[in-house]
CSV table of C-alpha atoms and ligand atoms in Angstrom, one decimal:
chain,number,residue,atom,x,y,z
A,1,MET,CA,-54.9,28.0,44.2
A,2,GLN,CA,-55.9,24.6,44.4
A,3,ILE,CA,-55.5,22.2,41.4
A,4,LYS,CA,-57.5,19.3,40.5
A,5,ASN,CA,-58.3,18.2,37.0
A,6,ILE,CA,-55.9,18.6,34.8
A,7,LEU,CA,-56.2,19.1,31.4
A,8,VAL,CA,-53.2,17.5,28.7
A,9,ILE,CA,-54.0,18.8,25.3
A,10,GLY,CA,-51.6,16.0,22.1
A,11,SER,CA,-51.8,12.5,22.8
A,12,GLY,CA,-48.1,12.0,21.1
A,13,ALA,CA,-45.6,10.1,23.4
A,14,MET,CA,-45.4,13.4,25.6
A,15,GLY,CA,-48.8,14.2,26.2
A,16,SER,CA,-50.2,10.7,26.4
A,17,GLN,CA,-47.2,10.0,29.5
A,18,ILE,CA,-48.2,13.6,31.2
A,19,GLY,CA,-51.5,12.7,31.5
A,20,MET,CA,-50.7,9.7,33.3
A,21,VAL,CA,-48.5,10.8,35.6
A,22,ALA,CA,-51.2,13.6,36.5
A,23,ALA,CA,-53.5,10.3,37.0
A,24,LEU,CA,-51.3,8.8,39.0
A,25,ALA,CA,-50.3,11.8,41.3
A,26,GLY,CA,-53.9,12.0,42.1
A,27,PHE,CA,-55.2,14.4,39.9
A,28,SER,CA,-59.1,14.1,37.3
A,29,THR,CA,-57.5,13.7,34.4
A,30,THR,CA,-58.6,14.2,31.0
A,31,VAL,CA,-56.0,14.2,27.6
A,32,GLN,CA,-57.1,15.4,24.3
A,33,ASP,CA,-56.2,14.7,20.4
A,34,ILE,CA,-58.0,15.3,17.5
A,35,ALA,CA,-56.7,12.0,15.8
A,36,ALA,CA,-59.2,9.7,17.6
A,37,GLU,CA,-57.5,6.8,16.8
A,38,SER,CA,-54.4,9.1,18.4
A,39,LEU,CA,-56.3,9.0,21.6
A,40,ALA,CA,-57.2,4.5,21.4
A,41,ALA,CA,-53.2,3.7,20.8
A,42,ALA,CA,-51.9,6.4,23.6
A,43,ARG,CA,-55.1,4.2,26.0
A,44,ASP,CA,-53.3,1.4,24.8
A,45,GLN,CA,-49.3,1.9,25.7
A,46,LEU,CA,-50.3,3.6,28.4
A,47,ALA,CA,-52.8,-0.1,29.6
A,48,GLU,CA,-49.6,-1.5,29.0
A,49,ARG,CA,-47.1,0.1,30.8
A,50,MET,CA,-49.6,0.2,33.4
A,51,ASP,CA,-49.7,-3.6,32.5
A,52,ASN,CA,-45.7,-4.2,33.3
A,53,SER,CA,-45.6,-1.6,36.4
A,54,VAL,CA,-47.8,-3.4,38.1
A,55,ALA,CA,-45.7,-7.4,36.7
A,56,LYS,CA,-42.9,-5.9,38.0
A,57,GLY,CA,-43.6,-4.8,41.3
A,58,ARG,CA,-43.4,-1.1,40.7
A,59,LEU,CA,-47.1,-0.5,41.6
A,60,GLY,CA,-50.1,-2.1,43.0
A,61,ARG,CA,-53.2,-3.2,41.2
A,62,ALA,CA,-55.7,-1.6,42.5
A,63,ASP,CA,-53.5,1.7,41.8
A,64,ALA,CA,-52.9,1.3,38.4
A,65,ASP,CA,-56.6,0.5,38.3
A,66,ALA,CA,-57.4,3.9,39.8
A,67,ALA,CA,-55.0,6.0,37.9
A,68,LEU,CA,-56.8,4.5,34.8
A,69,ALA,CA,-60.2,5.4,36.0
A,70,ARG,CA,-59.2,8.3,36.9
A,71,LEU,CA,-57.6,9.3,32.9
A,72,ARG,CA,-60.0,10.2,30.8
A,73,PHE,CA,-59.7,11.0,26.7
A,74,THR,CA,-62.3,12.8,24.5
A,75,THR,CA,-61.4,14.5,21.4
A,76,SER,CA,-62.9,17.7,22.1
A,77,LEU,CA,-61.0,20.7,23.3
A,78,GLU,CA,-63.8,22.9,25.0
A,79,GLU,CA,-65.5,19.6,27.2
A,80,GLY,CA,-61.8,18.7,28.1
A,81,ALA,CA,-61.6,22.3,29.7
A,82,ALA,CA,-64.4,22.5,30.9
A,83,GLU,CA,-63.8,21.6,34.6
A,84,SER,CA,-59.5,22.2,34.2
A,85,ASP,CA,-57.7,24.1,37.1
A,86,LEU,CA,-54.4,23.4,34.8
A,87,VAL,CA,-53.9,22.7,30.3
A,88,ILE,CA,-50.1,21.3,29.6
A,89,GLU,CA,-50.3,21.3,25.8
A,90,ALA,CA,-47.8,19.0,24.5
A,91,ALA,CA,-49.0,19.2,21.0
A,92,THR,CA,-47.3,19.7,17.8
A,93,GLU,CA,-44.5,22.1,17.7
A,94,ARG,CA,-45.7,24.5,15.6
A,95,LEU,CA,-46.8,28.0,15.9
A,96,ASP,CA,-50.0,28.3,14.1
A,97,VAL,CA,-51.0,25.1,15.9
A,98,LYS,CA,-50.2,26.5,19.5
A,99,ARG,CA,-51.8,29.6,18.6
A,100,ALA,CA,-55.0,28.4,17.7
A,101,ILE,CA,-55.0,26.0,20.6
A,102,PHE,CA,-54.1,28.8,23.0
A,103,ALA,CA,-57.3,31.1,21.4
A,104,ALA,CA,-58.9,28.1,22.4
A,105,LEU,CA,-59.1,27.8,26.0
A,106,ASP,CA,-59.0,30.8,26.5
A,107,VAL,CA,-62.6,31.0,25.6
A,108,ALA,CA,-63.1,26.9,27.2
A,109,ALA,CA,-61.5,27.0,30.4
A,110,PRO,CA,-62.2,28.7,33.6
A,111,VAL,CA,-61.3,31.9,34.3
A,112,HIS,CA,-58.6,31.0,36.7
A,113,ALA,CA,-56.7,27.7,35.0
A,114,ILE,CA,-53.9,27.9,34.4
A,115,LEU,CA,-52.6,27.1,31.0
A,116,ALA,CA,-49.0,26.2,30.6
A,117,THR,CA,-47.3,24.7,27.3
A,118,ASN,CA,-44.5,21.5,26.9
A,119,SER,CA,-42.9,23.4,24.1
A,120,SER,CA,-38.8,22.7,24.2
A,121,THR,CA,-38.5,25.4,21.8
A,122,LEU,CA,-41.4,28.1,21.8
A,123,GLY,CA,-40.9,30.3,24.7
A,124,SER,CA,-44.9,31.2,25.9
A,125,SER,CA,-44.6,34.7,25.8
A,126,LYS,CA,-45.5,33.6,22.2
A,127,VAL,CA,-49.6,32.2,22.8
A,128,ALA,CA,-49.4,34.2,26.2
A,129,GLY,CA,-50.8,36.9,23.6
A,130,ALA,CA,-53.4,33.9,22.3
A,131,THR,CA,-55.4,34.5,25.3
A,132,SER,CA,-56.9,36.6,27.6
A,133,ARG,CA,-54.9,35.8,30.2
A,134,PRO,CA,-51.3,36.1,29.5
A,135,GLY,CA,-50.0,36.4,33.9
A,136,LYS,CA,-51.4,32.3,34.1
A,137,VAL,CA,-49.5,31.7,30.7
A,138,CYS,CA,-46.5,29.7,31.4
A,139,ASN,CA,-43.6,27.2,29.7
A,140,MET,CA,-44.3,23.2,31.8
A,141,HIS,CA,-41.2,21.6,29.6
A,142,PHE,CA,-41.4,17.6,30.4
A,143,PHE,CA,-38.4,15.5,29.1
A,144,ASN,CA,-39.2,11.7,27.3
A,145,PRO,CA,-40.2,9.1,28.0
A,146,ALA,CA,-42.3,11.5,30.4
A,147,LEU,CA,-43.4,8.3,33.0
A,148,VAL,CA,-39.8,8.6,33.9
A,149,MET,CA,-37.9,11.4,33.9
A,150,LYS,CA,-37.8,13.5,37.5
A,151,CYS,CA,-36.7,17.3,35.1
A,152,VAL,CA,-39.8,19.8,34.5
A,153,GLU,CA,-38.0,23.0,34.1
A,154,VAL,CA,-40.6,25.6,34.2
A,155,VAL,CA,-39.6,29.0,32.0
A,156,ARG,CA,-41.4,32.2,32.5
A,157,HIS,CA,-42.5,35.1,29.8
A,158,PRO,CA,-41.8,38.9,31.2
A,159,GLY,CA,-45.4,39.3,32.4
A,160,THR,CA,-45.9,35.3,33.9
A,161,SER,CA,-47.4,36.6,37.1
A,162,GLN,CA,-45.1,34.3,40.3
A,163,ASP,CA,-49.0,32.9,41.5
A,164,THR,CA,-48.1,30.7,38.2
A,165,VAL,CA,-45.1,30.1,39.3
A,166,ASP,CA,-45.3,29.5,42.3
A,167,THR,CA,-49.1,26.8,41.1
A,168,VAL,CA,-46.9,25.9,38.7
A,169,MET,CA,-43.8,24.7,40.9
A,170,GLU,CA,-45.6,23.4,43.1
A,171,LEU,CA,-47.7,21.2,41.0
A,172,ALA,CA,-44.9,19.9,39.6
A,173,ARG,CA,-43.6,18.2,43.4
A,174,GLN,CA,-46.5,16.6,43.7
A,175,LEU,CA,-46.7,15.0,40.5
A,176,GLY,CA,-43.2,14.0,41.8
A,177,LYS,CA,-41.3,16.2,39.8
A,178,ALA,CA,-38.4,18.1,40.0
A,179,PRO,CA,-38.6,21.7,38.4
A,180,VAL,CA,-36.0,24.0,37.9
A,181,LEU,CA,-37.3,27.2,37.1
A,182,ILE,CA,-36.1,29.7,34.6
A,183,ASN,CA,-36.0,32.7,34.5
A,184,GLN,CA,-36.1,34.4,31.1
A,185,GLU,CA,-36.9,32.7,27.7
A,186,ILE,CA,-33.7,31.6,26.0
A,187,PRO,CA,-33.5,29.6,23.5
A,188,GLY,CA,-33.5,25.4,24.7
A,189,PHE,CA,-34.3,26.7,28.0
A,190,VAL,CA,-31.5,24.7,30.1
A,191,ALA,CA,-31.4,21.1,29.8
A,192,ASN,CA,-31.9,21.3,26.0
A,193,ARG,CA,-28.4,23.6,26.0
A,194,LEU,CA,-26.5,20.9,27.5
A,195,MET,CA,-28.2,18.2,25.6
A,196,GLY,CA,-27.4,20.1,22.3
A,197,ALA,CA,-24.2,20.6,23.0
A,198,ILE,CA,-23.0,16.7,23.3
A,199,ARG,CA,-24.8,16.2,21.2
A,200,ASP,CA,-23.3,19.0,18.6
A,201,GLU,CA,-19.7,17.5,19.9
A,202,ALA,CA,-20.9,14.0,18.9
A,203,LEU,CA,-22.1,15.2,15.8
A,204,ARG,CA,-18.9,16.4,14.9
A,205,LEU,CA,-16.3,14.0,16.1
A,206,TYR,CA,-18.4,11.3,13.7
A,207,ALA,CA,-18.7,13.8,10.5
A,208,ASP,CA,-15.4,14.1,10.7
A,209,GLY,CA,-14.6,10.7,11.0
A,210,PHE,CA,-12.9,9.8,14.5
A,211,ALA,CA,-14.8,7.3,15.8
A,212,SER,CA,-18.0,5.7,14.4
A,213,PHE,CA,-21.3,6.5,16.5
A,214,GLU,CA,-21.6,3.3,18.0
A,215,ASP,CA,-17.9,3.8,19.5
A,216,ILE,CA,-19.0,7.3,20.7
A,217,ASP,CA,-22.2,6.0,22.6
A,218,THR,CA,-20.6,3.7,23.9
A,219,ALA,CA,-18.2,5.8,25.3
A,220,ALA,CA,-20.8,8.2,26.8
A,221,LYS,CA,-21.8,5.5,28.7
A,222,THR,CA,-19.0,3.5,29.6
A,223,ALA,CA,-16.7,6.6,30.0
A,224,LEU,CA,-19.2,9.5,31.5
A,225,GLY,CA,-22.3,7.7,33.2
A,226,HIS,CA,-24.6,8.5,30.2
A,227,PRO,CA,-27.9,6.2,30.3
A,228,MET,CA,-28.0,6.6,26.7
A,229,GLY,CA,-25.6,8.0,24.7
A,230,PRO,CA,-26.3,11.2,22.0
A,231,PHE,CA,-26.6,9.3,19.0
A,232,GLU,CA,-29.0,6.4,21.3
A,233,LEU,CA,-30.9,9.9,22.7
A,234,MET,CA,-31.4,11.6,19.8
A,235,ASP,CA,-32.9,8.3,18.0
A,236,LEU,CA,-35.5,8.1,20.9
A,237,VAL,CA,-35.9,12.1,21.4
A,238,GLY,CA,-37.1,11.5,18.0
A,239,LEU,CA,-34.2,13.1,14.8
A,240,ASP,CA,-37.6,15.3,13.7
A,241,VAL,CA,-37.6,16.8,17.0
A,242,SER,CA,-34.4,17.7,17.4
A,243,TYR,CA,-33.8,18.6,13.5
A,244,LEU,CA,-36.7,21.3,14.0
A,245,ILE,CA,-35.1,22.1,17.2
A,246,ARG,CA,-31.8,23.2,15.7
A,247,GLN,CA,-34.0,25.1,12.5
A,248,ALA,CA,-35.9,27.4,15.5
A,249,THR,CA,-33.2,27.6,17.2
A,250,HIS,CA,-31.5,29.4,13.4
A,251,ALA,CA,-34.4,31.3,12.8
A,252,GLU,CA,-34.4,33.0,16.4
A,253,THR,CA,-31.1,33.7,16.4
A,254,GLY,CA,-29.9,34.0,13.1
A,255,ASP,CA,-26.6,31.6,13.4
A,256,PRO,CA,-25.8,29.5,11.0
A,257,ALA,CA,-24.4,27.4,13.8
A,258,ASP,CA,-27.0,27.0,15.1
A,259,LEU,CA,-28.3,24.9,12.2
A,260,PRO,CA,-28.8,21.3,11.9
A,261,HIS,CA,-26.0,19.2,11.4
A,262,PRO,CA,-26.2,18.2,7.9
A,263,ALA,CA,-25.5,14.5,9.3
A,264,LEU,CA,-28.9,15.3,11.4
A,265,ALA,CA,-29.9,16.6,7.9
A,266,ALA,CA,-29.3,14.3,5.3
A,267,LEU,CA,-31.4,11.7,8.3
A,268,TYR,CA,-34.8,13.3,9.0
A,269,GLU,CA,-35.0,14.5,4.6
A,270,HIS,CA,-34.7,10.3,4.1
A,271,GLY,CA,-37.2,10.7,6.8
A,272,HIS,CA,-35.2,8.1,9.2
A,273,TYR,CA,-37.1,10.1,12.1
A,274,GLY,CA,-35.7,7.0,15.2
A,275,ARG,CA,-37.7,5.1,17.3
A,276,LYS,CA,-40.4,6.0,15.8
A,277,THR,CA,-39.9,5.4,12.2
A,278,GLY,CA,-38.2,2.4,12.9
A,279,LYS,CA,-34.8,3.1,11.9
A,280,GLY,CA,-32.8,6.6,12.6
A,281,TRP,CA,-29.6,6.0,13.7
A,282,TYR,CA,-30.3,2.7,14.8
A,283,GLU,CA,-32.7,-0.1,12.8
A,284,TYR,CA,-35.2,-1.2,15.9
A,285,GLY,CA,-37.4,-3.6,15.9
A,286,ARG,CA,-40.9,-3.9,15.2
A,287,SER,CA,-41.4,-4.0,18.7
A,288,ALA,CA,-40.1,-0.7,19.1
A,289,THR,CA,-41.9,2.1,17.1
A,290,VAL,CA,-43.0,3.2,20.4
A,291,ALA,CA,-40.0,4.4,22.4
A,292,LYS,CA,-39.3,0.7,24.6
B,1,3HC,N1,-41.4,5.5,28.2
B,1,3HC,C1,-42.0,5.3,29.6
B,1,3HC,N2,-41.0,4.4,30.0
B,1,3HC,C2,-39.8,3.5,29.8
B,1,3HC,C3,-39.6,4.1,28.3
B,1,3HC,C4,-40.7,4.9,27.8
B,1,3HC,N3,-40.1,5.5,26.7
B,1,3HC,N4,-38.5,3.5,28.9
B,1,3HC,C5,-38.2,3.3,29.2
B,1,3HC,N5,-38.8,3.6,30.9
B,1,3HC,C6,-39.2,2.9,32.3
B,1,3HC,C7,-39.1,1.0,31.9
B,1,3HC,O1,-41.0,0.9,32.4
B,1,3HC,C8,-38.2,0.7,33.5
B,1,3HC,O2,-39.5,1.2,34.4
B,1,3HC,P1,-39.7,1.2,36.0
B,1,3HC,O3,-37.8,1.6,36.8
B,1,3HC,O4,-40.3,0.8,36.2
B,1,3HC,O5,-39.0,-1.3,35.5
B,1,3HC,C9,-37.6,2.1,33.2
B,1,3HC,O6,-37.5,2.8,32.6
B,1,3HC,C10,-36.0,2.0,33.0
B,1,3HC,O7,-36.3,1.0,32.3
B,1,3HC,P2,-35.5,-0.1,30.8
B,1,3HC,O8,-34.2,-0.8,32.6
B,1,3HC,O9,-36.0,-0.3,30.4
B,1,3HC,O10,-34.2,0.8,30.3
B,1,3HC,P3,-33.3,1.7,31.2
B,1,3HC,O11,-31.9,1.7,32.4
B,1,3HC,O12,-32.1,2.2,30.0
B,1,3HC,O13,-34.3,3.6,30.7
B,1,3HC,C11,-34.6,5.1,30.0
B,1,3HC,C12,-34.5,3.2,30.3
B,1,3HC,C13,-35.5,5.7,31.0
B,1,3HC,C14,-34.8,5.6,28.8
B,1,3HC,C15,-32.6,5.5,30.0
B,1,3HC,O14,-32.2,5.0,28.9
B,1,3HC,C16,-33.0,7.0,30.1
B,1,3HC,O15,-33.1,7.4,31.3
B,1,3HC,N6,-32.0,7.4,28.8
B,1,3HC,C17,-31.9,8.8,28.8
B,1,3HC,C18,-33.0,10.1,28.7
B,1,3HC,C19,-33.1,11.4,28.2
B,1,3HC,O16,-31.8,12.0,28.1
B,1,3HC,N7,-34.3,12.2,28.3
B,1,3HC,C20,-33.8,13.4,27.8
B,1,3HC,C21,-34.6,13.4,26.3
B,1,3HC,S1,-34.3,15.1,26.5
B,1,3HC,C22,-36.7,15.8,25.9
B,1,3HC,O17,-36.9,15.1,25.8
B,1,3HC,C23,-36.6,17.3,25.8
B,1,3HC,C24,-37.1,17.6,24.6
B,1,3HC,O18,-37.3,19.0,24.8
B,1,3HC,C25,-36.4,17.4,23.2
């Protein structure tokens, strides 16, 4: 199946950058969000990012302008879905919200359209049942910042068709990504399980007083070659996201060891979500309210 038109639902950090990735790869792309102000902010931030890429010589002005022209913004899901071949839902991580979106997409999108979710915690089987096309539903999980990170986890649920898997894997390659296929909906998929293991150990070392979080970050970078330490990464991803991922994992497994670490929970409860709120483990100036 050939994909031409892509709809991204949600214009937060993930949705907006996924939309930009698709437009840069030549796809006619629409980003939909119910909040017009979020769409406006996304449009401005993406234009600024393209300007920076042009200024750095990474992208030609004409290519940047052509990509921005391929990117539309709308508050209407129906309008965005009408001619879509593939939808990537990157809305809030709430099952009721996602099920409502998938039910609406099932009505509004052409019958051939694939409906993917960027969810990192909800396997697509949980939303597939809200549609009449479960075989065309899967996870397509991007990483933050989506414009930069190469990995896309394609996760099939038991009813996802092979055709859907093949199309989404190929599309991810066309987007310039390196897709990995995950054959079962396991909590955290693969990358977040790896990241979680490091984060949990870092939180233990810090909470037990063995080292400061700054020094733990330094060790991760200078001894292991990680681009960011685990605390910097939590701030980038959002402490709210890390917290809610743990809650969702705990809800699925029932294992108390999967609950958010108390140090993480304390920051979450004070509304310190990382870069997006200006404070997490670290403090950020006004220019860092949107991650970097
Ligand atoms: N959005 C878009 N682009 C960004 C960015 C952002 N938030 N932050 C940096 N960049 C771009 C820069 O513009 C620059 O682009 P260029 O190469 O074209 O000039 C490039 O990334 C490198 O940026 P910098 O030189 O400023 O800084 P770094 O070299 O430190 O790179 C980083 C920044 C790419 C964020 C790097 O630190 C990194 O890879 N960090 C780890 C990120 C990570 O692990 N992400 C996964 C999170 S887990 C997740 O998302 C899963 C979810 O389910 C929770």
